[in-house]
Structures are given as C-alpha cells and as structure tokens.
PDB file of C-alpha atoms and ligand atoms in Angstrom:
ATOM      1  CA  UNK A  24     -12.217 -16.374 -13.244  1.00 98.00           C
ATOM      2  CA  UNK A  25     -10.055 -19.221 -12.268  1.00 98.00           C
ATOM      3  CA  UNK A  26      -9.558 -19.548  -8.584  1.00 98.00           C
ATOM      4  CA  UNK A  27      -6.209 -20.966  -7.758  1.00 98.00           C
ATOM      5  CA  UNK A  28      -5.359 -22.285  -4.638  1.00 98.00           C
ATOM      6  CA  UNK A  29      -2.084 -23.885  -4.681  1.00 97.00           C
ATOM      7  CA  UNK A  30       1.381 -23.251  -6.526  1.00 98.00           C
ATOM      8  CA  UNK A  31       1.226 -26.213  -8.961  1.00 97.00           C
ATOM      9  CA  UNK A  32      -2.117 -25.255 -10.137  1.00 98.00           C
ATOM     10  CA  UNK A  33      -0.862 -21.521 -10.638  1.00 98.00           C
ATOM     11  CA  UNK A  34       1.990 -22.904 -12.559  1.00 98.00           C
ATOM     12  CA  UNK A  35      -0.111 -25.005 -15.035  1.00 97.00           C
ATOM     13  CA  UNK A  36      -2.263 -21.860 -15.404  1.00 98.00           C
ATOM     14  CA  UNK A  37      -0.044 -18.802 -16.028  1.00 97.00           C
ATOM     15  CA  UNK A  38       2.673 -21.099 -17.993  1.00 94.00           C
ATOM     16  CA  UNK A  39       3.725 -19.012 -20.949  1.00 90.00           C
ATOM     17  CA  UNK A  40       1.600 -15.753 -20.457  1.00 96.00           C
ATOM     18  CA  UNK A  41       3.643 -13.104 -21.837  1.00 93.00           C
ATOM     19  CA  UNK A  42       1.486 -10.480 -20.803  1.00 97.00           C
ATOM     20  CA  UNK A  43       0.698 -10.951 -17.438  1.00 98.00           C
ATOM     21  CA  UNK A  44      -0.407  -8.585 -15.070  1.00 98.00           C
ATOM     22  CA  UNK A  45      -0.238  -8.672 -11.523  1.00 99.00           C
ATOM     23  CA  UNK A  46      -2.348  -6.993  -8.774  1.00 99.00           C
ATOM     24  CA  UNK A  47      -1.131  -8.161  -4.999  1.00 99.00           C
ATOM     25  CA  UNK A  48      -3.696  -7.490  -2.366  1.00 98.00           C
ATOM     26  CA  UNK A  49      -4.411  -8.541   1.123  1.00 98.00           C
ATOM     27  CA  UNK A  50      -8.278  -8.631   0.296  1.00 98.00           C
ATOM     28  CA  UNK A  51     -10.895  -6.729   2.246  1.00 98.00           C
ATOM     29  CA  UNK A  52     -11.240  -5.502  -1.286  1.00 98.00           C
ATOM     30  CA  UNK A  53     -12.676  -2.222  -2.187  1.00 98.00           C
ATOM     31  CA  UNK A  54     -12.672   0.250  -5.284  1.00 98.00           C
ATOM     32  CA  UNK A  55      -9.162   1.160  -4.897  1.00 98.00           C
ATOM     33  CA  UNK A  56      -8.198  -2.413  -5.411  1.00 98.00           C
ATOM     34  CA  UNK A  57     -10.538  -2.652  -8.162  1.00 98.00           C
ATOM     35  CA  UNK A  58      -9.229   0.238 -10.070  1.00 98.00           C
ATOM     36  CA  UNK A  59      -5.633  -1.653  -9.854  1.00 98.00           C
ATOM     37  CA  UNK A  60      -7.454  -4.617 -11.670  1.00 98.00           C
ATOM     38  CA  UNK A  61      -9.162  -2.434 -14.161  1.00 98.00           C
ATOM     39  CA  UNK A  62      -5.855  -0.804 -15.016  1.00 98.00           C
ATOM     40  CA  UNK A  63      -4.273  -4.180 -15.474  1.00 98.00           C
ATOM     41  CA  UNK A  64      -6.876  -5.514 -17.501  1.00 98.00           C
ATOM     42  CA  UNK A  65      -6.486  -2.489 -19.923  1.00 98.00           C
ATOM     43  CA  UNK A  66      -2.845  -2.860 -20.200  1.00 98.00           C
ATOM     44  CA  UNK A  67      -2.284  -6.564 -20.035  1.00 98.00           C
ATOM     45  CA  UNK A  68      -3.664  -9.757 -22.122  1.00 98.00           C
ATOM     46  CA  UNK A  69      -4.455 -11.604 -18.741  1.00 98.00           C
ATOM     47  CA  UNK A  70      -4.652 -10.760 -15.247  1.00 98.00           C
ATOM     48  CA  UNK A  71      -4.050 -12.389 -11.940  1.00 98.00           C
ATOM     49  CA  UNK A  72      -4.739 -11.090  -8.516  1.00 99.00           C
ATOM     50  CA  UNK A  73      -3.687 -12.577  -5.244  1.00 99.00           C
ATOM     51  CA  UNK A  74      -5.278 -12.404  -2.155  1.00 98.00           C
ATOM     52  CA  UNK A  75      -2.986 -13.084   0.901  1.00 98.00           C
ATOM     53  CA  UNK A  76      -2.440 -11.618   4.215  1.00 98.00           C
ATOM     54  CA  UNK A  77       1.336 -11.914   4.635  1.00 98.00           C
ATOM     55  CA  UNK A  78       1.995 -12.425   8.480  1.00 98.00           C
ATOM     56  CA  UNK A  79       5.461 -11.290   8.064  1.00 97.00           C
ATOM     57  CA  UNK A  80       4.713  -7.638   7.325  1.00 98.00           C
ATOM     58  CA  UNK A  81       2.895  -7.254  10.330  1.00 97.00           C
ATOM     59  CA  UNK A  82       5.301  -6.120  13.412  1.00 92.00           C
ATOM     60  CA  UNK A  83       2.201  -6.261  15.946  1.00 94.00           C
ATOM     61  CA  UNK A  84       0.141  -9.888  16.151  1.00 95.00           C
ATOM     62  CA  UNK A  85      -2.737  -7.988  17.593  1.00 95.00           C
ATOM     63  CA  UNK A  86      -2.970  -5.733  14.100  1.00 96.00           C
ATOM     64  CA  UNK A  87      -2.474  -9.397  12.167  1.00 97.00           C
ATOM     65  CA  UNK A  88      -5.671 -11.051  13.832  1.00 97.00           C
ATOM     66  CA  UNK A  89      -7.698  -7.746  13.736  1.00 97.00           C
ATOM     67  CA  UNK A  90      -7.091  -7.282   9.968  1.00 98.00           C
ATOM     68  CA  UNK A  91     -10.392  -7.542   8.107  1.00 98.00           C
ATOM     69  CA  UNK A  92     -11.013 -10.655   6.375  1.00 98.00           C
ATOM     70  CA  UNK A  93     -13.940 -11.520   4.067  1.00 97.00           C
ATOM     71  CA  UNK A  94     -13.014 -13.995   1.501  1.00 98.00           C
ATOM     72  CA  UNK A  95     -16.606 -14.615   0.047  1.00 98.00           C
ATOM     73  CA  UNK A  96     -17.227 -11.179  -0.309  1.00 98.00           C
ATOM     74  CA  UNK A  97     -14.143 -10.366  -2.076  1.00 98.00           C
ATOM     75  CA  UNK A  98     -14.649 -13.364  -4.250  1.00 98.00           C
ATOM     76  CA  UNK A  99     -18.405 -11.966  -5.481  1.00 98.00           C
ATOM     77  CA  UNK A 100     -16.754  -8.464  -5.863  1.00 98.00           C
ATOM     78  CA  UNK A 101     -14.192  -9.902  -8.205  1.00 98.00           C
ATOM     79  CA  UNK A 102     -16.390 -12.253  -9.966  1.00 98.00           C
ATOM     80  CA  UNK A 103     -18.065  -8.690 -11.074  1.00 98.00           C
ATOM     81  CA  UNK A 104     -14.776  -7.374 -12.547  1.00 98.00           C
ATOM     82  CA  UNK A 105     -13.473 -11.101 -13.947  1.00 98.00           C
ATOM     83  CA  UNK A 106      -9.864 -11.190 -13.764  1.00 98.00           C
ATOM     84  CA  UNK A 107      -8.468 -14.195 -15.231  1.00 98.00           C
ATOM     85  CA  UNK A 108      -7.039 -15.549 -12.397  1.00 98.00           C
ATOM     86  CA  UNK A 109      -7.430 -15.130  -8.446  1.00 98.00           C
ATOM     87  CA  UNK A 110      -4.478 -16.617  -6.313  1.00 98.00           C
ATOM     88  CA  UNK A 111      -5.065 -17.828  -2.990  1.00 98.00           C
ATOM     89  CA  UNK A 112      -1.919 -19.342  -1.415  1.00 98.00           C
ATOM     90  CA  UNK A 113      -1.438 -20.533   1.997  1.00 98.00           C
ATOM     91  CA  UNK A 114       1.596 -19.437   4.363  1.00 98.00           C
ATOM     92  CA  UNK A 115       3.217 -22.935   4.402  1.00 97.00           C
ATOM     93  CA  UNK A 116       3.382 -22.737   0.554  1.00 97.00           C
ATOM     94  CA  UNK A 117       4.252 -19.267   0.535  1.00 98.00           C
ATOM     95  CA  UNK A 118       7.276 -19.759   2.686  1.00 97.00           C
ATOM     96  CA  UNK A 119       8.438 -23.228   1.852  1.00 95.00           C
ATOM     97  CA  UNK A 120      11.641 -22.179   0.587  1.00 91.00           C
ATOM     98  CA  UNK A 121      14.029 -19.724   2.684  1.00 85.00           C
ATOM     99  CA  UNK A 122      15.295 -16.392   0.760  1.00 77.00           C
ATOM    100  CA  UNK A 123      19.016 -17.151   0.593  1.00 77.00           C
ATOM    101  CA  UNK A 124      19.749 -13.301   0.871  1.00 87.00           C
ATOM    102  CA  UNK A 125      18.380 -11.497   4.019  1.00 92.00           C
ATOM    103  CA  UNK A 126      16.451  -8.409   2.837  1.00 95.00           C
ATOM    104  CA  UNK A 127      17.984  -5.534   4.657  1.00 96.00           C
ATOM    105  CA  UNK A 128      16.817  -1.805   4.516  1.00 97.00           C
ATOM    106  CA  UNK A 129      19.417   0.936   4.015  1.00 97.00           C
ATOM    107  CA  UNK A 130      19.906   3.493   6.599  1.00 96.00           C
ATOM    108  CA  UNK A 131      18.267   6.056   4.421  1.00 96.00           C
ATOM    109  CA  UNK A 132      15.315   4.020   3.850  1.00 97.00           C
ATOM    110  CA  UNK A 133      14.533   3.427   7.741  1.00 98.00           C
ATOM    111  CA  UNK A 134      12.354   6.656   7.955  1.00 98.00           C
ATOM    112  CA  UNK A 135       8.385   7.208   8.019  1.00 98.00           C
ATOM    113  CA  UNK A 136       6.721   3.555   8.251  1.00 98.00           C
ATOM    114  CA  UNK A 137       9.857   2.035   8.025  1.00 98.00           C
ATOM    115  CA  UNK A 138      10.950   3.636  11.614  1.00 98.00           C
ATOM    116  CA  UNK A 139       7.656   3.195  13.141  1.00 97.00           C
ATOM    117  CA  UNK A 140       7.032  -0.482  11.690  1.00 98.00           C
ATOM    118  CA  UNK A 141      10.146  -2.677  12.466  1.00 97.00           C
ATOM    119  CA  UNK A 142      10.433  -5.235  10.001  1.00 97.00           C
ATOM    120  CA  UNK A 143       7.325  -4.377   7.802  1.00 98.00           C
ATOM    121  CA  UNK A 144       8.981  -3.553   4.722  1.00 98.00           C
ATOM    122  CA  UNK A 145      11.398  -6.456   5.026  1.00 98.00           C
ATOM    123  CA  UNK A 146       8.191  -8.663   5.276  1.00 98.00           C
ATOM    124  CA  UNK A 147       6.703  -6.600   2.247  1.00 98.00           C
ATOM    125  CA  UNK A 148       9.713  -7.081  -0.075  1.00 98.00           C
ATOM    126  CA  UNK A 149      10.455 -10.759   0.748  1.00 97.00           C
ATOM    127  CA  UNK A 150       6.658 -11.665   0.243  1.00 98.00           C
ATOM    128  CA  UNK A 151       7.020  -9.628  -3.328  1.00 98.00           C
ATOM    129  CA  UNK A 152      10.103 -11.330  -4.090  1.00 97.00           C
ATOM    130  CA  UNK A 153       8.258 -14.805  -3.550  1.00 97.00           C
ATOM    131  CA  UNK A 154       5.588 -13.580  -5.883  1.00 98.00           C
ATOM    132  CA  UNK A 155       7.525 -12.195  -8.501  1.00 98.00           C
ATOM    133  CA  UNK A 156       9.815 -15.411  -8.753  1.00 97.00           C
ATOM    134  CA  UNK A 157       6.412 -17.527  -9.192  1.00 97.00           C
ATOM    135  CA  UNK A 158       4.675 -15.635 -11.416  1.00 98.00           C
ATOM    136  CA  UNK A 159       6.917 -13.548 -13.292  1.00 98.00           C
ATOM    137  CA  UNK A 160       4.327 -10.831 -14.223  1.00 98.00           C
ATOM    138  CA  UNK A 161       5.197  -8.168 -16.883  1.00 98.00           C
ATOM    139  CA  UNK A 162       3.578  -5.587 -15.043  1.00 98.00           C
ATOM    140  CA  UNK A 163       2.692  -5.417 -11.382  1.00 98.00           C
ATOM    141  CA  UNK A 164      -0.157  -2.757 -10.415  1.00 99.00           C
ATOM    142  CA  UNK A 165       0.423  -0.922  -7.084  1.00 98.00           C
ATOM    143  CA  UNK A 166      -1.429   2.033  -5.591  1.00 98.00           C
ATOM    144  CA  UNK A 167       0.244   5.679  -4.610  1.00 98.00           C
ATOM    145  CA  UNK A 168      -1.765   5.334  -1.615  1.00 98.00           C
ATOM    146  CA  UNK A 169       1.017   3.339   0.123  1.00 98.00           C
ATOM    147  CA  UNK A 170       3.701   5.687  -1.408  1.00 98.00           C
ATOM    148  CA  UNK A 171       6.708   4.181   0.616  1.00 98.00           C
ATOM    149  CA  UNK A 172       5.938   0.804  -0.456  1.00 98.00           C
ATOM    150  CA  UNK A 173       5.411   1.677  -3.903  1.00 98.00           C
ATOM    151  CA  UNK A 174       8.925   3.503  -3.635  1.00 98.00           C
ATOM    152  CA  UNK A 175      10.734   0.508  -2.190  1.00 98.00           C
ATOM    153  CA  UNK A 176       9.258  -2.170  -4.237  1.00 98.00           C
ATOM    154  CA  UNK A 177      10.269  -0.153  -7.229  1.00 98.00           C
ATOM    155  CA  UNK A 178      13.686   0.284  -5.994  1.00 97.00           C
ATOM    156  CA  UNK A 179      14.188  -3.376  -4.990  1.00 97.00           C
ATOM    157  CA  UNK A 180      12.895  -4.747  -8.395  1.00 97.00           C
ATOM    158  CA  UNK A 181      14.591  -2.509 -10.491  1.00 96.00           C
ATOM    159  CA  UNK A 182      17.657  -4.399 -11.240  1.00 92.00           C
ATOM    160  CA  UNK A 183      16.680  -7.672 -10.176  1.00 96.00           C
ATOM    161  CA  UNK A 184      13.826  -8.425 -12.011  1.00 98.00           C
ATOM    162  CA  UNK A 185      12.216  -7.709 -15.324  1.00 97.00           C
ATOM    163  CA  UNK A 186       8.709  -7.003 -13.936  1.00 98.00           C
ATOM    164  CA  UNK A 187       7.710  -3.217 -14.230  1.00 98.00           C
ATOM    165  CA  UNK A 188       5.797  -1.658 -11.218  1.00 98.00           C
ATOM    166  CA  UNK A 189       2.718   0.565 -12.882  1.00 98.00           C
ATOM    167  CA  UNK A 190       1.741   3.038 -10.500  1.00 98.00           C
ATOM    168  CA  UNK A 191      -1.840   3.784  -9.946  1.00 98.00           C
ATOM    169  CA  UNK A 192      -3.660   6.937  -8.361  1.00 98.00           C
ATOM    170  CA  UNK A 193      -5.060   6.760  -4.816  1.00 98.00           C
ATOM    171  CA  UNK A 194      -9.077   6.301  -5.014  1.00 98.00           C
ATOM    172  CA  UNK A 195     -11.027   8.356  -2.677  1.00 98.00           C
ATOM    173  CA  UNK A 196     -14.687   8.388  -1.605  1.00 98.00           C
ATOM    174  CA  UNK A 197     -16.704  11.681  -1.649  1.00 98.00           C
ATOM    175  CA  UNK A 198     -15.269  13.036   1.437  1.00 97.00           C
ATOM    176  CA  UNK A 199     -12.214  12.823   0.309  1.00 98.00           C
ATOM    177  CA  UNK A 200     -10.876   9.741   2.405  1.00 98.00           C
ATOM    178  CA  UNK A 201      -8.590   7.169   0.679  1.00 98.00           C
ATOM    179  CA  UNK A 202     -10.411   3.993   0.580  1.00 98.00           C
ATOM    180  CA  UNK A 203      -8.218   1.528   2.842  1.00 98.00           C
ATOM    181  CA  UNK A 204      -9.290  -1.765   4.265  1.00 98.00           C
ATOM    182  CA  UNK A 205      -8.645  -0.629   7.732  1.00 98.00           C
ATOM    183  CA  UNK A 206     -11.321   1.832   7.278  1.00 98.00           C
ATOM    184  CA  UNK A 207     -13.764  -1.134   7.598  1.00 98.00           C
ATOM    185  CA  UNK A 208     -12.685  -1.133  11.461  1.00 98.00           C
ATOM    186  CA  UNK A 209     -13.773   2.423  11.710  1.00 98.00           C
ATOM    187  CA  UNK A 210     -17.085   3.737  12.914  1.00 98.00           C
ATOM    188  CA  UNK A 211     -19.033   6.423  10.834  1.00 98.00           C
ATOM    189  CA  UNK A 212     -17.833   9.000  13.199  1.00 98.00           C
ATOM    190  CA  UNK A 213     -14.431   8.264  12.980  1.00 98.00           C
ATOM    191  CA  UNK A 214     -14.695   7.867   9.371  1.00 98.00           C
ATOM    192  CA  UNK A 215     -16.120  11.547   9.444  1.00 98.00           C
ATOM    193  CA  UNK A 216     -13.238  12.617  11.691  1.00 98.00           C
ATOM    194  CA  UNK A 217     -10.699  10.778   8.933  1.00 98.00           C
ATOM    195  CA  UNK A 218     -12.533  12.954   6.038  1.00 98.00           C
ATOM    196  CA  UNK A 219     -11.759  16.242   7.781  1.00 98.00           C
ATOM    197  CA  UNK A 220      -8.164  15.584   8.144  1.00 98.00           C
ATOM    198  CA  UNK A 221      -7.807  14.229   4.750  1.00 98.00           C
ATOM    199  CA  UNK A 222      -9.272  17.779   3.405  1.00 98.00           C
ATOM    200  CA  UNK A 223      -7.087  19.705   5.673  1.00 98.00           C
ATOM    201  CA  UNK A 224      -4.338  18.135   4.456  1.00 98.00           C
ATOM    202  CA  UNK A 225      -5.166  18.543   0.846  1.00 98.00           C
ATOM    203  CA  UNK A 226      -5.529  22.232   1.612  1.00 98.00           C
ATOM    204  CA  UNK A 227      -2.241  22.364   3.508  1.00 98.00           C
ATOM    205  CA  UNK A 228      -0.232  22.093   0.215  1.00 97.00           C
ATOM    206  CA  UNK A 229      -1.759  25.509  -0.629  1.00 96.00           C
ATOM    207  CA  UNK A 230      -0.812  27.107   2.696  1.00 96.00           C
ATOM    208  CA  UNK A 231       2.691  25.235   2.428  1.00 96.00           C
ATOM    209  CA  UNK A 232       2.865  27.258  -1.264  1.00 94.00           C
ATOM    210  CA  UNK A 233       2.106  30.588   0.435  1.00 95.00           C
ATOM    211  CA  UNK A 234       4.230  30.317   3.681  1.00 95.00           C
ATOM    212  CA  UNK A 235       7.855  31.258   4.002  1.00 93.00           C
ATOM    213  CA  UNK A 236       8.473  28.283   6.876  1.00 95.00           C
ATOM    214  CA  UNK A 237       6.538  25.347   5.989  1.00 95.00           C
ATOM    215  CA  UNK A 238       8.290  23.020   8.479  1.00 95.00           C
ATOM    216  CA  UNK A 239       7.170  25.432  11.263  1.00 96.00           C
ATOM    217  CA  UNK A 240       3.768  25.412   9.826  1.00 97.00           C
ATOM    218  CA  UNK A 241       3.510  21.759   9.317  1.00 97.00           C
ATOM    219  CA  UNK A 242       4.788  21.504  13.116  1.00 97.00           C
ATOM    220  CA  UNK A 243       1.717  23.721  14.116  1.00 98.00           C
ATOM    221  CA  UNK A 244      -0.795  21.717  12.013  1.00 98.00           C
ATOM    222  CA  UNK A 245       0.186  18.761  13.508  1.00 98.00           C
ATOM    223  CA  UNK A 246      -0.214  19.907  16.875  1.00 98.00           C
ATOM    224  CA  UNK A 247      -3.770  21.179  16.084  1.00 98.00           C
ATOM    225  CA  UNK A 248      -4.727  18.091  14.429  1.00 98.00           C
ATOM    226  CA  UNK A 249      -3.936  15.916  17.456  1.00 98.00           C
ATOM    227  CA  UNK A 250      -5.692  18.405  19.893  1.00 98.00           C
ATOM    228  CA  UNK A 251      -9.068  18.786  17.839  1.00 98.00           C
ATOM    229  CA  UNK A 252      -9.365  15.373  16.453  1.00 98.00           C
ATOM    230  CA  UNK A 253      -7.592  13.497  19.471  1.00 98.00           C
ATOM    231  CA  UNK A 254      -5.628  11.385  17.258  1.00 98.00           C
ATOM    232  CA  UNK A 255      -1.872   9.970  17.722  1.00 98.00           C
ATOM    233  CA  UNK A 256       0.372  10.971  14.777  1.00 98.00           C
ATOM    234  CA  UNK A 257       3.367   8.990  14.196  1.00 98.00           C
ATOM    235  CA  UNK A 258       4.597  11.375  11.267  1.00 98.00           C
ATOM    236  CA  UNK A 259       3.197  14.219   9.240  1.00 98.00           C
ATOM    237  CA  UNK A 260       6.335  15.375   6.853  1.00 97.00           C
ATOM    238  CA  UNK A 261       7.120  16.935   3.475  1.00 96.00           C
ATOM    239  CA  UNK A 262       8.999  14.443   1.431  1.00 96.00           C
ATOM    240  CA  UNK A 263      10.727  14.383  -1.704  1.00 94.00           C
ATOM    241  CA  UNK A 264       8.913  12.520  -4.069  1.00 92.00           C
ATOM    242  CA  UNK A 265      11.895  11.177  -5.802  1.00 92.00           C
ATOM    243  CA  UNK A 266      13.621   9.712  -2.629  1.00 94.00           C
ATOM    244  CA  UNK A 267      11.121  10.243   0.294  1.00 96.00           C
ATOM    245  CA  UNK A 268      13.877  12.278   2.207  1.00 96.00           C
ATOM    246  CA  UNK A 269      12.620  15.430   3.916  1.00 92.00           C
ATOM    247  CA  UNK A 270      12.049  18.042   1.042  1.00 87.00           C
ATOM    248  CA  UNK A 271      12.041  21.614   0.592  1.00 86.00           C
ATOM    249  CA  UNK A 272       8.694  22.295  -1.095  1.00 88.00           C
ATOM    250  CA  UNK A 273      10.022  23.772  -3.993  1.00 84.00           C
ATOM    251  CA  UNK A 274      10.851  20.290  -5.244  1.00 86.00           C
ATOM    252  CA  UNK A 275       8.167  18.075  -5.992  1.00 93.00           C
ATOM    253  CA  UNK A 276       6.890  16.897  -2.608  1.00 96.00           C
ATOM    254  CA  UNK A 277       4.114  15.196  -0.798  1.00 97.00           C
ATOM    255  CA  UNK A 278       2.916  15.210   2.480  1.00 98.00           C
ATOM    256  CA  UNK A 279       3.083  11.870   4.427  1.00 98.00           C
ATOM    257  CA  UNK A 280       1.181  10.894   7.279  1.00 98.00           C
ATOM    258  CA  UNK A 281       0.212   7.819   9.654  1.00 98.00           C
ATOM    259  CA  UNK A 282      -1.897   8.275  12.259  1.00 98.00           C
ATOM    260  CA  UNK A 283      -4.175   6.383  15.030  1.00 98.00           C
ATOM    261  CA  UNK A 284      -7.843   7.127  15.332  1.00 98.00           C
ATOM    262  CA  UNK A 285      -8.937   5.057  18.039  1.00 93.00           C
ATOM    263  CA  UNK A 286      -6.896   1.886  17.493  1.00 94.00           C
ATOM    264  CA  UNK A 287      -6.858   1.811  13.832  1.00 98.00           C
ATOM    265  CA  UNK A 288      -3.608   3.081  11.984  1.00 98.00           C
ATOM    266  CA  UNK A 289      -3.979   4.921   8.776  1.00 98.00           C
ATOM    267  CA  UNK A 290      -1.572   6.031   6.305  1.00 98.00           C
ATOM    268  CA  UNK A 291      -2.099   8.602   3.411  1.00 98.00           C
ATOM    269  CA  UNK A 292      -0.301  11.179   1.339  1.00 98.00           C
ATOM    270  CA  UNK A 293      -1.242  14.316  -0.422  1.00 98.00           C
TER     271      UNK A 293
HETATM  272  P1  AMP B 486      -3.841  -3.643   0.283  1.00 58.36           P
HETATM  273  O1  AMP B 486      -4.699  -4.907   0.024  1.00 58.36           O
HETATM  274  O2  AMP B 486      -4.192  -2.998   1.233  1.00 58.36           O
HETATM  275  O3  AMP B 486      -2.201  -4.426   0.865  1.00 58.36           O
HETATM  276  O4  AMP B 486      -3.593  -3.554  -0.916  1.00 58.36           O
HETATM  277  C1  AMP B 486      -3.050  -3.804  -2.452  1.00 58.36           C
HETATM  278  C2  AMP B 486      -2.794  -2.557  -3.391  1.00 58.36           C
HETATM  279  O5  AMP B 486      -3.935  -2.007  -3.542  1.00 58.36           O
HETATM  280  C3  AMP B 486      -1.521  -1.898  -2.863  1.00 58.36           C
HETATM  281  O6  AMP B 486      -0.939  -1.766  -4.271  1.00 58.36           O
HETATM  282  C4  AMP B 486      -2.258  -0.602  -2.417  1.00 58.36           C
HETATM  283  O7  AMP B 486      -1.258   0.507  -2.561  1.00 58.36           O
HETATM  284  C5  AMP B 486      -3.413  -0.429  -3.150  1.00 58.36           C
HETATM  285  N1  AMP B 486      -4.315   0.479  -2.790  1.00 58.36           N
HETATM  286  C6  AMP B 486      -5.078   0.349  -1.505  1.00 58.36           C
HETATM  287  N2  AMP B 486      -5.711   1.484  -1.261  1.00 58.36           N
HETATM  288  C7  AMP B 486      -5.792   2.004  -2.700  1.00 58.36           C
HETATM  289  C8  AMP B 486      -6.581   3.436  -2.865  1.00 58.36           C
HETATM  290  N3  AMP B 486      -7.326   3.981  -2.013  1.00 58.36           N
HETATM  291  N4  AMP B 486      -6.532   3.551  -4.112  1.00 58.36           N
HETATM  292  C9  AMP B 486      -5.591   2.881  -5.044  1.00 58.36           C
HETATM  293  N5  AMP B 486      -4.921   1.956  -4.854  1.00 58.36           N
HETATM  294  C10 AMP B 486      -5.103   1.083  -3.406  1.00 58.36           C
END
C-alpha cells in the first residue's frame, strides 16, 4: 500500500494503469468503506482509495469541524485490506484550478438532501469531477447508503467521462444500523434508537404493500417516530428508484430518510 500525499506523486504512481478502481472516502473508515475496497480489488487490477474531507460540500461550518477524523486509525485499517494506493490530497492542491463551468442542479434534482443542504451536492459533484480528471479510474465504487449522491454522480458523469460507477449494497451492523462515520459521534443509547428506527423503516415496506394509502401511512409514521424517539426528521419520503421523484409504491421505490438525533444528522434508505 503506497501512501500518496500530493498530485505529482499520484500521477507518477498511477500512470498507465488501465484497470484502476477508485474508492473516494472522507475517512472515519468502517466496514461499509471496506466493502467498497474489497469490490474494487475483485473487479480491478489496481485499487486507489482517497481520504479527503471536502470542505466545499459542508453547508455548515460546525458540521465540518465536528466531522470525525482519525487518519492513523484509517491507515492501520487500510493496511489490513491493502489497496494499492491511498491518496491523501490537500485542499490547496485539489482546488488549485478553477472549474470553468459552474455546477448547477436542475430544479427536479433540488429535492431531499439537495433541498435541505444548500450547495452540498454541487460541492460533491465538483470534487468528484476533480478526482475523475486526475485519477481517470475505470470504475468508481460507491455505496447505496448515500443513494441520492450515487444517483446524481452517475447522472453527472454519464456523458462526460469514461469512468463507470459501480454501486455497492449498504453494510449494516447486527442491529440493522447502516454503518456511517457519523455514528462515531453517537452514544450507545442513541445508536440503540437508530437501530430501532432502522428496523421500523425496514418493516414499513411490508406495511406500505398492504395499505391503500401509503402516503398517509408514511405521514403518520413520521409523526410517531418524532414523538417516540425525540428526533427531528428532515424528510421521510417514498422515492422512485429511477429518478428519485415521489413514487407510487407499485413502481420500484425506496423509503428515503434524513433525521437528526441529538445534533447528528443521519441518512438512510430502505
Ligand atoms: P463517506 O466517507 O461517508 O463519504 O463515504 C464514502 C463512500 O462509502 C460513499 O460511496 C458511501 O456511499 C460509502 N458508504 C458509506 N457508508 C456505507 C455503508 N454503510 N455501506 C456501504 N457503503 C457505504
């Protein structure tokens, strides 16, 4: 595992690799990230993992400063999986050049997290574009846990770059909690609550199948969750898998949720 700390070292290391898999992360690594790296190692000859907390995608300064960081722990974990390269860029280098074209979301895309976190996905797409131009990966491995991110990045790169997105299933713990770096900010008690909410939402799919009024059911469920667990829900919606618009559950759909427990904002989909 070679640790690459700047762009010139990166370029030399990955020059001429035709089957390169890329796993972008913000560190705070857990088994969700590890599953993406394992997929990449299976599918590609070489694998590069980046650890970079992109300030541009944080719409809240406090959220950025509180985001869990533990590079030594991350590197020790990575050594066990042994990807070929770990890229640790600096903000100065990543943003040296201005992107000529400003990234603007379409009106139909300003939903869910895009509506609640102004500028977030514009920041995500900007950094992804910078990574793709530098690394030129054959495949980029990303998690379904961040389903809206996956959808927007796939759409963004489709007619612009050769790289293909490979989507990977959400990894959960034994309590059905989706692994997330932000979980490191929660107490055991709060994690317990997250587990309960996750199971309720998993079971909600069956309930939605049985009811004639799924939207009413979901609205009532939302109120119950807020009251019972003292959480704040940004959204709880049924979305079409295909374009994330509000969906009739007869089509392929996902229950998308974003909620705040204490001061930590979590997202998931079922
Ligand atoms: P992050 O470090 O949170 O930006 O995530 C980096 C990548 O890991 C993204 O593609 C995420 O969707 C993915 N990821 C995060 N959590 C999970 C999980 N529990 N299961 C699978 N992939 C995940």
